[in-house]
Short mmCIF file of C-alpha atoms in Angstrom, two decimals:
data_model
loop_
_atom_site.label_atom_id
_atom_site.label_comp_id
_atom_site.label_asym_id
_atom_site.label_seq_id
_atom_site.Cartn_x
_atom_site.Cartn_y
_atom_site.Cartn_z
CA MET A 278 -0.18 0.11 0.06
CA THR A 279 2.63 2.30 1.16
CA GLU A 280 4.78 1.70 -1.82
CA ASP A 281 2.08 2.33 -4.28
CA THR A 282 1.96 5.77 -2.73
CA LEU A 283 5.36 6.12 -2.86
CA LYS A 284 5.63 5.22 -6.42
CA LYS A 285 2.76 7.45 -7.50
CA TRP A 286 4.49 10.50 -5.69
CA LEU A 287 7.76 9.40 -7.37
CA SER A 288 6.13 9.66 -10.64
CA GLN A 289 4.85 12.91 -10.11
CA VAL A 290 7.66 14.58 -9.07
CA ARG A 291 9.83 12.94 -11.82
CA LYS A 292 6.69 14.42 -14.14
CA GLY A 293 6.95 17.91 -12.52
CA SER A 294 10.93 17.99 -13.22
CA LEU A 295 10.98 16.62 -16.78
CA GLU A 296 10.89 19.99 -18.69
CA LEU A 297 13.88 21.45 -16.33
CA CYS A 298 15.71 18.00 -17.00
CA ILE A 299 15.10 18.08 -20.64
CA LEU A 300 15.99 21.80 -20.76
CA GLY A 301 19.42 21.02 -18.50
CA LEU A 302 20.35 18.02 -20.77
CA LEU A 303 19.97 20.36 -24.26
CA ALA A 304 21.98 23.07 -22.57
CA GLN A 305 24.71 20.82 -22.24
CA ARG A 306 24.78 19.95 -25.98
CA GLU A 307 22.10 19.35 -28.59
CA SER A 308 20.91 16.11 -28.82
CA TYR A 309 18.10 14.03 -30.13
CA ALA A 310 14.78 13.04 -28.82
CA PHE A 311 15.67 9.27 -28.32
CA GLU A 312 18.89 9.94 -26.78
CA LEU A 313 17.49 12.10 -24.40
CA ILE A 314 15.05 9.30 -23.24
CA GLU A 315 17.87 6.73 -23.18
CA THR A 316 19.98 9.78 -20.74
CA LEU A 317 17.24 9.96 -18.63
CA ALA A 318 16.56 6.29 -18.36
CA GLN A 319 19.88 6.06 -16.94
CA LEU A 320 18.43 6.97 -13.44
CA ASP A 321 16.93 3.99 -12.25
CA GLY A 322 13.02 3.98 -12.99
CA PHE A 323 12.98 7.56 -14.80
CA VAL A 324 11.52 6.04 -17.67
CA VAL A 325 10.16 8.70 -19.87
CA SER A 326 7.30 7.57 -22.16
CA GLU A 327 7.27 8.59 -26.12
CA GLY A 328 3.92 9.79 -25.34
CA ALA A 329 5.24 12.32 -23.07
CA ILE A 330 8.39 13.62 -24.51
CA TYR A 331 7.70 14.11 -28.05
CA PRO A 332 4.69 16.46 -27.11
CA LEU A 333 6.74 18.05 -24.84
CA LEU A 334 9.43 18.69 -26.87
CA LYS A 335 7.14 20.12 -29.31
CA ARG A 336 5.71 22.30 -27.03
CA LEU A 337 9.08 23.87 -25.72
CA GLN A 338 9.65 24.59 -29.53
CA SER A 339 6.46 26.28 -30.23
CA GLU A 340 7.08 28.41 -27.06
CA GLY A 341 10.51 29.23 -28.81
CA LEU A 342 12.23 27.18 -26.16
CA LEU A 343 13.88 24.84 -28.36
CA GLU A 344 15.32 25.35 -31.93
CA SER A 345 15.30 22.06 -34.21
CA PHE A 346 17.33 21.18 -37.38
CA TRP A 347 17.40 17.51 -38.98
CA SER A 348 20.78 16.10 -39.92
CA GLU A 349 21.51 13.03 -41.78
CA SER A 350 22.51 9.99 -39.80
CA ASP A 351 24.61 7.46 -41.21
CA SER A 352 22.45 4.50 -39.89
CA GLY A 353 18.99 5.40 -41.83
CA PRO A 354 16.66 8.38 -41.86
CA PRO A 355 17.17 11.74 -40.64
CA ARG A 356 17.13 12.54 -37.04
CA LYS A 357 15.37 15.74 -35.72
CA TYR A 358 17.92 17.52 -33.30
CA TYR A 359 17.01 19.93 -30.51
CA ARG A 360 19.19 22.90 -29.00
CA LEU A 361 18.43 25.67 -26.54
CA SER A 362 17.30 28.98 -27.96
CA GLU A 363 18.52 32.05 -26.23
CA ARG A 364 15.13 32.07 -24.53
CA GLY A 365 15.58 28.76 -23.37
CA HIS A 366 19.16 29.46 -21.67
CA TYR A 367 17.53 32.27 -20.33
CA LEU A 368 14.15 30.61 -18.84
CA LEU A 369 16.89 27.67 -17.64
CA SER A 370 19.00 29.78 -15.63
CA ARG A 371 16.13 31.25 -13.70
CA MET A 372 14.56 27.75 -13.49
CA LYS A 373 17.94 26.38 -12.06
CA ARG A 374 17.60 29.55 -9.20
CA GLU A 375 14.23 28.39 -8.43
CA TRP A 376 15.06 24.86 -8.39
CA LEU A 377 17.75 25.05 -5.85
CA HIS A 378 16.09 27.75 -3.67
CA PHE A 379 12.96 25.11 -3.27
CA ALA A 380 15.31 22.13 -2.92
CA ASP A 381 17.24 23.93 -0.35
CA PHE A 382 14.04 25.21 1.55
CA VAL A 383 12.32 21.38 1.29
CA GLY A 384 15.90 20.12 2.55
CA GLN A 385 15.58 22.19 5.27
CA ILE A 386 12.40 20.77 6.30
CA LEU A 387 13.22 17.42 5.95
CA GLU A 388 16.50 17.69 8.03
CA ARG A 389 14.60 19.06 10.93
CA SER A 390 12.02 16.33 10.52
CA PRO A 391 12.79 13.77 13.13
CA GLU A 392 14.49 10.03 12.02
CA TYR A 393 11.85 7.34 11.65
CA VAL A 394 12.66 4.19 13.43
CA PRO A 395 9.93 1.72 12.59
CA GLN A 396 7.93 0.69 15.44
CA ARG A 397 5.67 -2.25 13.66
CA SER A 398 7.33 -5.54 12.65
CA ASP A 399 5.48 -5.73 9.32
CA LEU A 400 6.83 -2.12 8.51
CA SER A 401 10.45 -2.86 9.21
CA ALA A 402 10.20 -5.72 6.78
CA GLN A 403 9.10 -3.14 4.06
CA THR A 404 11.54 -0.82 5.06
CA GLY A 405 14.49 -2.41 4.06
CA LYS A 406 13.50 -1.38 0.36
CA ILE A 407 13.75 2.41 1.23
CA PRO A 408 17.48 3.34 1.51
CA LEU A 409 16.93 5.92 4.46
CA PRO A 410 19.56 6.05 7.17
CA MET A 411 18.13 4.70 10.71
CA GLN A 412 19.05 6.27 13.73
CA GLU A 413 18.66 5.81 17.16
CA ALA A 414 16.03 8.36 18.19
CA PRO A 415 14.82 9.39 21.75
CA ALA A 416 11.23 7.93 21.90
CA PRO A 417 10.10 8.58 18.67
CA PRO A 418 6.11 8.57 18.92
CA ALA A 419 3.74 5.72 17.71
CA ARG A 420 2.81 5.67 14.73
CA ASP A 421 0.23 3.78 12.42
CA MET B 59 14.13 18.18 -46.66
CA SER B 60 13.71 14.70 -47.40
CA PRO B 61 9.90 13.14 -48.57
CA SER B 62 8.53 10.85 -45.91
CA VAL B 63 11.10 7.81 -46.01
CA GLN B 64 9.86 4.48 -47.05
CA THR B 65 10.15 1.47 -44.74
CA SER B 66 9.80 -1.95 -45.45
CA ALA B 67 7.62 -2.68 -42.75
CA PRO B 68 3.65 -2.83 -43.36
CA LYS B 69 2.61 -2.41 -39.79
CA LEU B 70 4.50 0.54 -39.54
CA GLU B 71 3.38 2.17 -42.57
CA LYS B 72 -0.38 1.64 -41.23
CA TYR B 73 0.30 2.97 -37.72
CA LEU B 74 1.66 6.14 -39.36
CA SER B 75 -1.09 6.32 -41.91
CA GLN B 76 -3.27 6.10 -39.02
CA CYS B 77 -1.71 9.05 -37.29
CA ARG B 78 -1.82 11.10 -40.26
CA LYS B 79 -5.60 11.06 -40.34
CA HIS B 80 -5.91 11.78 -36.81
CA LEU B 81 -3.48 14.84 -37.27
CA HIS B 82 -5.73 16.07 -40.25
CA LEU B 83 -6.47 18.84 -38.40
CA LEU B 84 -2.84 20.35 -38.27
CA PRO B 85 -1.30 22.03 -41.28
CA ALA B 86 0.36 19.62 -43.41
CA THR B 87 4.04 20.84 -42.81
CA GLU B 88 3.71 20.30 -38.95
CA ARG B 89 1.68 16.86 -39.67
CA GLU B 90 4.64 15.62 -41.73
CA GLU B 91 7.28 16.61 -38.94
CA ILE B 92 5.41 14.84 -36.25
CA LEU B 93 5.21 11.70 -38.43
CA ARG B 94 8.96 11.92 -39.54
CA GLU B 95 10.01 12.18 -35.95
CA LEU B 96 8.03 8.99 -35.04
CA GLN B 97 9.61 7.49 -37.86
CA SER B 98 12.97 8.28 -37.03
CA HIS B 99 12.06 6.76 -33.24
CA CYS B 100 10.79 3.53 -34.46
CA HIS B 101 14.25 3.12 -36.58
CA GLU B 102 16.29 3.65 -33.56
CA GLU B 103 14.41 1.22 -31.56
CA GLN B 104 14.68 -1.40 -34.08
CA LEU B 105 18.58 -0.45 -34.55
CA ARG B 106 18.63 -1.34 -30.66
CA GLY B 107 16.95 -4.64 -31.66
CA ARG B 108 13.73 -4.22 -30.13
CA ASP B 109 10.52 -5.94 -31.51
CA LEU B 110 8.28 -3.37 -33.71
CA ASP B 111 5.30 -4.58 -32.04
CA ASN B 112 6.57 -4.13 -29.18
CA VAL B 113 7.48 -0.38 -29.83
CA LEU B 114 4.44 0.43 -31.20
CA GLN B 115 2.42 -1.29 -28.17
CA ARG B 116 4.47 1.30 -26.00
CA LEU B 117 3.88 4.21 -28.05
CA GLY B 118 0.19 3.45 -27.74
CA SER B 119 -2.68 3.62 -30.37
CA PRO B 120 -2.51 6.02 -32.97
CA THR B 121 -5.60 8.05 -31.52
CA ASP B 122 -3.72 8.05 -28.02
CA TYR B 123 -0.11 9.15 -29.41
CA THR B 124 -1.53 11.79 -31.64
CA ARG B 125 -4.28 13.28 -29.37
CA PRO B 126 -1.68 15.80 -27.23
CA PHE B 127 -0.35 17.03 -30.54
CA VAL B 128 -4.08 17.69 -31.74
CA GLU B 129 -4.95 19.59 -28.49
CA GLN B 130 -1.78 21.51 -28.18
CA TYR B 131 -2.51 22.79 -31.46
CA THR B 132 -5.98 23.89 -31.10
CA ASP B 133 -5.48 24.91 -27.61
CA ALA B 134 -2.70 27.30 -29.27
CA LEU B 135 -5.44 28.42 -31.98
CA ARG B 136 -8.13 28.85 -29.52
CA THR B 137 -6.03 31.22 -27.10
CA GLN B 138 -4.36 33.10 -29.54
CA ASP B 139 -6.19 35.79 -30.88
CA ASN B 140 -5.16 35.87 -34.52
CA TRP B 141 -7.83 35.96 -36.69
CA GLY B 142 -6.47 35.04 -39.57
CA ALA B 143 -5.29 31.57 -38.62
CA HIS B 144 -9.08 30.93 -37.21
CA ALA B 145 -10.40 31.95 -40.61
CA GLN B 146 -8.11 29.62 -42.17
CA PHE B 147 -8.95 26.99 -39.84
CA ALA B 148 -12.75 27.74 -40.14
CA LEU B 149 -12.06 27.25 -43.94
CA ARG B 150 -10.09 24.11 -43.92
CA ARG B 151 -12.47 22.41 -41.70
CA GLY B 152 -15.92 23.75 -41.98
CA LEU B 153 -15.94 24.05 -46.10
CA GLY B 154 -15.74 20.11 -46.49
CA PRO B 155 -19.51 19.82 -44.79
CA ALA B 156 -20.88 23.02 -45.88
CA LEU B 157 -20.39 21.99 -49.55
CA ALA B 158 -21.86 18.39 -48.88
CA VAL B 159 -24.99 19.98 -47.17
CA GLY B 160 -25.28 22.43 -50.44
CA LEU B 161 -24.78 19.43 -53.19
CA ILE B 162 -27.50 17.63 -51.12
CA MET B 163 -29.86 20.47 -51.35
CA ILE B 164 -29.31 20.83 -55.18
CA VAL B 165 -29.73 17.19 -55.85
CA LEU B 166 -32.68 17.26 -53.32
CA PHE B 167 -34.34 20.28 -55.01
CA GLN B 168 -33.52 19.27 -58.58
CA ALA B 169 -35.30 16.20 -57.97
CA ASN B 170 -38.46 17.86 -56.78
CA THR B 171 -38.39 19.89 -59.55
CA LEU B 172 -38.22 17.14 -62.07
CA VAL B 173 -40.90 15.11 -60.32
CA MET B 174 -43.39 18.61 -60.33
CA PHE B 175 -43.00 18.76 -64.02
CA ALA B 176 -42.93 15.33 -64.73
CA GLU B 177 -46.29 15.20 -66.62
CA LEU B 178 -45.20 18.29 -68.70
CA LEU B 179 -41.67 17.00 -69.34
CA THR B 180 -43.23 13.65 -70.92
CA HIS B 181 -45.36 15.33 -73.25
CA ALA B 182 -42.29 18.15 -74.54
CA PRO B 183 -40.81 17.92 -77.69
CA ASN B 184 -37.41 17.55 -76.59
CA PRO B 185 -37.99 16.13 -73.20
CA LEU B 186 -33.83 15.89 -72.62
CA GLN B 187 -33.06 18.88 -73.31
CA ASN B 188 -35.78 20.56 -71.45
CA VAL B 189 -34.84 18.54 -68.46
CA LEU B 190 -31.22 19.96 -68.36
CA GLN B 191 -32.88 23.46 -69.33
CA LEU B 192 -35.00 23.30 -66.22
CA MET B 193 -32.26 21.94 -63.82
CA LEU B 194 -30.23 24.87 -64.99
CA TYR B 195 -32.64 27.43 -64.65
CA SER B 196 -33.72 26.31 -60.96
CA MET B 197 -30.03 26.13 -59.82
CA PRO B 198 -29.71 30.04 -58.97
CA ALA B 199 -33.03 29.67 -56.46
CA VAL B 200 -31.33 26.49 -54.77
CA VAL B 201 -28.04 27.97 -54.52
CA SER B 202 -29.92 31.30 -52.75
CA LEU B 203 -31.56 28.42 -50.66
CA ALA B 204 -28.63 26.45 -49.71
CA LEU B 205 -26.33 29.27 -48.69
CA PRO B 206 -28.03 30.12 -45.26
CA TYR B 207 -28.00 26.48 -44.71
CA MET B 208 -24.25 26.02 -45.06
CA ALA B 209 -23.98 28.54 -42.01
CA LEU B 210 -26.04 25.94 -40.00
CA LEU B 211 -23.18 23.61 -40.93
CA ALA B 212 -19.92 25.24 -41.04
CA VAL B 213 -20.03 27.22 -37.92
CA PRO B 214 -20.78 24.74 -35.25
CA THR B 215 -18.21 22.12 -37.48
CA TYR B 216 -15.61 24.88 -37.23
CA LEU B 217 -16.46 25.42 -33.61
CA TYR B 218 -16.68 21.75 -32.69
CA ARG B 219 -13.26 21.05 -34.07
CA LEU B 220 -11.57 23.56 -32.03
CA ARG B 221 -12.77 23.02 -28.92
CA GLY B 222 -10.55 22.07 -25.65
CA ALA B 223 -10.68 20.66 -22.00
CA GLU B 224 -12.79 24.31 -21.13
CA ALA B 225 -15.70 24.24 -23.46
CA THR B 226 -17.31 27.55 -22.61
CA HIS B 227 -13.96 29.07 -23.30
CA LEU B 228 -14.77 28.97 -27.27
CA LEU B 229 -16.71 31.87 -26.53
CA ASN B 230 -14.35 34.02 -24.99
CA THR B 231 -12.17 34.30 -27.95
CA ALA B 232 -12.77 37.61 -29.90
CA SER B 233 -11.65 35.65 -32.82
CA VAL B 234 -14.14 32.87 -32.91
CA TRP B 235 -16.82 35.71 -32.94
CA LYS B 236 -15.04 37.62 -36.09
CA THR B 237 -14.45 34.52 -37.94
CA VAL B 238 -18.37 33.49 -37.69
CA LEU B 239 -19.50 37.04 -38.66
CA VAL B 240 -17.34 36.71 -41.42
CA ILE B 241 -18.30 33.50 -42.24
CA CYS B 242 -22.08 34.77 -42.08
CA LEU B 243 -21.54 38.13 -43.74
CA LEU B 244 -19.72 36.21 -46.84
CA LEU B 245 -22.48 33.78 -47.32
CA SER B 246 -25.34 36.70 -47.02
CA GLY B 247 -23.41 38.59 -49.19
CA LEU B 248 -23.16 35.99 -51.87
CA GLY B 249 -27.06 35.19 -51.25
CA LEU B 250 -27.69 39.00 -52.13
CA ALA B 251 -25.64 39.09 -55.03
CA VAL B 252 -27.47 35.70 -56.11
CA GLN B 253 -30.90 37.04 -55.60
CA GLU B 254 -29.93 40.26 -57.64
CA TRP B 255 -28.08 39.03 -60.53
CA LEU B 256 -28.95 35.25 -61.16
CA VAL B 257 -32.21 34.23 -59.91
CA PRO B 258 -34.47 36.86 -61.77
CA PRO B 259 -33.14 36.03 -65.10
CA ALA B 260 -33.18 32.27 -64.68
CA ASN B 261 -37.03 32.75 -63.09
CA ARG B 262 -37.77 34.24 -66.28
CA GLN B 263 -36.05 31.37 -68.24
CA THR B 264 -38.08 28.81 -66.36
CA VAL B 265 -41.53 30.58 -66.62
CA ALA B 266 -41.08 30.91 -70.24
CA LEU B 267 -39.83 27.33 -70.66
CA LEU B 268 -43.12 26.37 -68.79
CA LYS B 269 -45.12 28.17 -70.46
CA ASP B 270 -43.57 26.65 -74.27
CA MET B 271 -43.99 23.31 -72.85
CA MET B 272 -47.42 23.60 -71.48
CA GLN B 273 -48.49 25.33 -75.33
CA ALA B 274 -46.46 22.41 -76.75
CA GLU B 275 -48.68 19.78 -74.77
CA LEU B 276 -52.07 21.48 -75.70
CA ARG B 277 -51.04 21.36 -79.31
CA ALA B 278 -49.99 17.71 -79.02
CA ALA B 279 -53.98 17.18 -77.78
CA GLY B 280 -55.45 19.24 -80.38
CA SER B 281 -56.75 22.10 -78.02
CA PRO B 282 -56.45 25.71 -78.63
CA ALA B 283 -53.43 27.57 -77.34
CA MET B 284 -53.76 29.11 -74.02
CA THR B 285 -53.03 32.60 -73.45
CA PHE B 286 -51.35 33.45 -70.21
CA GLN B 287 -52.22 36.21 -67.71
CA ASP B 288 -49.44 38.84 -67.25
CA ASN B 289 -48.95 37.96 -63.68
CA PRO B 290 -46.03 39.66 -62.36
CA ASP B 291 -44.01 37.90 -59.87
CA VAL B 292 -41.40 39.15 -57.87
CA ARG B 293 -39.49 36.73 -57.89
CA THR B 294 -38.08 37.11 -61.86
CA LEU B 295 -37.43 40.72 -60.83
CA ASN B 296 -34.35 42.17 -59.24
CA PHE B 297 -34.32 44.43 -56.37
CA GLY B 298 -35.24 47.85 -58.09
CA GLU B 299 -37.60 46.22 -60.86
CA ALA B 300 -39.38 44.66 -57.62
CA ALA B 301 -39.64 47.89 -55.88
CA ARG B 302 -40.88 49.72 -58.87
CA LEU B 303 -43.31 47.22 -59.60
CA ILE B 304 -44.84 47.64 -55.78
CA GLU B 305 -44.89 51.08 -55.96
CA ARG B 306 -47.28 50.88 -59.28
CA SER B 307 -49.46 47.97 -57.77
CA ALA B 308 -50.47 50.06 -54.54
CA ASN B 309 -54.28 49.00 -55.16
CA THR B 310 -53.95 45.54 -56.53
CA PRO B 311 -55.20 42.66 -54.45
CA ASN B 312 -51.97 40.87 -54.63
CA LEU B 313 -50.06 43.99 -52.90
CA ARG B 314 -49.68 42.16 -49.92
CA ARG B 315 -48.04 39.20 -51.51
CA LEU B 316 -45.87 41.05 -54.06
CA ARG B 317 -44.73 42.93 -50.52
CA PHE B 318 -43.99 39.71 -48.63
CA ASP B 319 -42.10 38.20 -51.37
CA PHE B 320 -39.90 41.39 -51.66
CA TYR B 321 -39.33 41.42 -48.16
CA THR B 322 -38.33 37.39 -48.34
CA LYS B 323 -35.70 38.10 -50.87
CA ILE B 324 -34.03 40.00 -48.80
CA THR B 325 -34.52 38.20 -45.66
CA LEU B 326 -33.61 34.86 -47.46
CA PRO B 327 -29.79 35.70 -47.62
CA LEU B 328 -29.44 37.44 -44.38
CA ALA B 329 -31.16 34.25 -42.86
CA ALA B 330 -27.01 33.23 -42.78
CA LEU B 331 -26.62 35.69 -39.96
CA SER B 332 -29.06 34.53 -37.59
CA ASN B 333 -28.17 30.85 -38.74
CA GLY B 334 -24.62 31.61 -37.77
CA LEU B 335 -25.41 32.45 -34.39
CA TYR B 336 -27.64 29.51 -33.95
CA GLY B 337 -24.69 27.52 -35.25
CA MET B 338 -22.80 28.73 -32.14
CA VAL B 339 -25.53 27.14 -30.08
CA THR B 340 -25.19 23.97 -31.82
CA ALA B 341 -21.72 23.97 -31.12
CA MET B 342 -22.22 24.75 -27.57
CA LEU B 343 -24.47 21.29 -27.73
CA MET B 344 -22.15 19.32 -29.20
CA VAL B 345 -19.28 20.00 -27.38
CA SER B 346 -21.36 19.59 -24.01
CA GLY B 347 -21.73 16.10 -24.89
CA LEU B 348 -25.33 15.95 -23.73
CA PHE B 349 -26.07 13.86 -27.05
CA GLN B 350 -23.69 12.23 -29.45
CA PRO B 351 -22.15 15.24 -31.59
CA LEU B 352 -23.45 14.12 -35.10
CA TYR B 353 -26.62 13.51 -33.95
CA THR B 354 -26.55 17.03 -32.26
CA LEU B 355 -25.28 18.53 -35.30
CA VAL B 356 -27.87 17.06 -37.81
CA VAL B 357 -31.12 16.96 -35.57
CA MET B 358 -30.63 19.96 -33.25
CA GLY B 359 -28.38 22.00 -35.44
CA VAL B 360 -30.37 21.61 -38.75
CA LEU B 361 -33.47 19.41 -38.70
CA VAL B 362 -35.00 21.75 -35.78
CA PRO B 363 -34.27 24.91 -37.24
CA SER B 364 -35.00 23.66 -40.82
CA LEU B 365 -38.37 22.88 -39.74
CA LEU B 366 -39.26 25.96 -37.64
CA TRP B 367 -38.20 28.09 -40.59
CA PHE B 368 -40.31 26.50 -43.03
CA ILE B 369 -43.14 26.58 -40.39
CA LEU B 370 -42.92 30.22 -39.62
CA TYR B 371 -42.45 31.14 -43.78
CA GLY B 372 -45.77 29.14 -44.14
CA ILE B 373 -47.04 31.38 -41.56
CA GLY B 374 -45.49 34.65 -43.18
CA VAL B 375 -46.91 33.47 -46.60
CA SER B 376 -50.62 32.23 -45.86
CA HIS B 377 -51.57 35.13 -43.41
CA ASN B 378 -53.24 37.36 -45.32
CA SER B 379 -53.89 39.66 -42.30
CA LEU B 380 -50.14 39.67 -40.88
CA ASN B 381 -48.24 42.71 -42.10
CA PRO B 382 -45.68 41.33 -44.78
CA LEU B 383 -42.56 42.49 -43.50
CA LEU B 384 -43.60 41.42 -39.91
CA GLY B 385 -44.33 38.14 -41.84
CA ALA B 386 -40.72 38.18 -43.79
CA VAL B 387 -38.44 38.73 -41.17
CA LEU B 388 -40.56 36.17 -38.68
CA PRO B 389 -38.46 32.82 -39.13
CA ASN B 390 -35.25 34.86 -38.64
CA SER B 391 -36.31 36.34 -35.83
CA VAL B 392 -37.41 33.47 -34.06
CA ILE B 393 -33.94 31.63 -34.83
CA LEU B 394 -32.02 34.98 -33.81
CA GLY B 395 -34.02 34.77 -30.48
CA ILE B 396 -33.54 31.51 -29.68
CA ALA B 397 -29.66 31.62 -30.25
CA VAL B 398 -29.64 34.64 -28.00
CA VAL B 399 -31.49 33.10 -25.17
CA PHE B 400 -29.33 30.06 -25.03
CA LEU B 401 -25.95 32.08 -25.61
CA LEU B 402 -27.24 34.67 -22.76
CA GLY B 403 -27.85 31.36 -20.69
CA ILE B 404 -24.36 30.28 -21.30
CA TRP B 405 -22.92 33.54 -20.57
CA LEU B 406 -24.95 33.82 -17.12
CA GLN B 407 -23.64 30.64 -16.05
CA GLN B 408 -20.05 31.45 -17.02
CA ARG B 409 -20.24 34.70 -14.63
CA SER B 410 -21.93 32.67 -11.92
CA LEU B 411 -18.72 30.08 -12.05
CA ALA B 412 -16.30 33.07 -12.25
CA LYS B 413 -17.14 34.65 -9.31
CA ALA B 414 -17.54 31.51 -7.29
CA VAL B 415 -14.09 30.58 -8.16
CA GLN B 416 -13.20 34.04 -7.09
CA GLY B 417 -15.36 34.58 -3.73
#
């Protein structure tokens, strides 16, 4: 049950940061969509569906954040490459600032929240999957 | 820019052609670019040894894959106040159905004409030639009737294709109203031009032809030739001639009919305007999903207003005590009134929802 909730939340977080990740990757070098999918898939579980990425790239392009060009590839049909436009670079710098600020803020909340020690044996069997550092905490409140 | 690359997989070709069909609302260059990128993607997957069936399954059905692109396009069109783009979109999407309905009407009316004069035609010396002539001469009258109908169909088709997630926002874009107004003004203008320049001479020819055919029939039966009363009909005159006729006929018994026909000559083309507004109501009904969209378009959008129009026209023609001007504008006014009532209702609801959100 908790696993489902966790997965759903994680998927939402990833969806929300997809645009930022794509802009960030394209800022490093120009790339085509399939390459972006593969790069993102390197993060365990960050599987972007094709149905999501192609419309997203198109939208970013029509908003003027990306530029595209077709390039011949030696192994078959030409590929559509994307690169960041001037506006895209500017937006990325703004987003980067906001993201880091936000991450800092959330990080502080999490730092101040007490560490969790499982009280029930069935929960502790599950927590084995979650890589959280377990610490001895002074009398954590009993949770259900 | 290379044209769509041929691949050897028929399954991929089929998938691409279905996507192409679903993307038909988009301009050709955008559509082809999307499809080319899709092809490139499938190629990349196959290079890495993945099975094509698997890849296509992951992409989803053509409907699912193309939906976000179509939504993006109509969203952008809807919110952007560029009425040139709207007009092009309306032309591309509304023209087909409008022409189709025009064609159906032409066929029905021609068939009706032929049936009415079937008896006369069988006794005519040159039946085939007369049939063709009759059909030709009745075309302007049919076209002037079909033009307001086209507004009933073109407006909702254009608006329905433009719908997005928020249906009521359709009416908030100025471009939408401008485009509908232009469509209706064009159709009205065309209708008035047809009434002025094409209908009168064509009707005169029809009358002459029918008289000749009747004389021929009498001759064939051995009866003496008929002399025709000179009964002037507004429908064989243009606006100027008709106005002068009415002035001359001040004390004749058929003055009322003459005036009614004269006013109808004007209000029939202008029906495109009231029909266009009614078309916006049809569009909102289609989008609301209350009935199936095609059913709404055909029944609520075309059959119901047509029936209403003809009933009210009948009342206007036959009620001798009813003022001819009133009788002539009655159908248009009622359709316009219904449209205004509906649109007002939608506007009030939107306002109260907006207030609820704010408050």
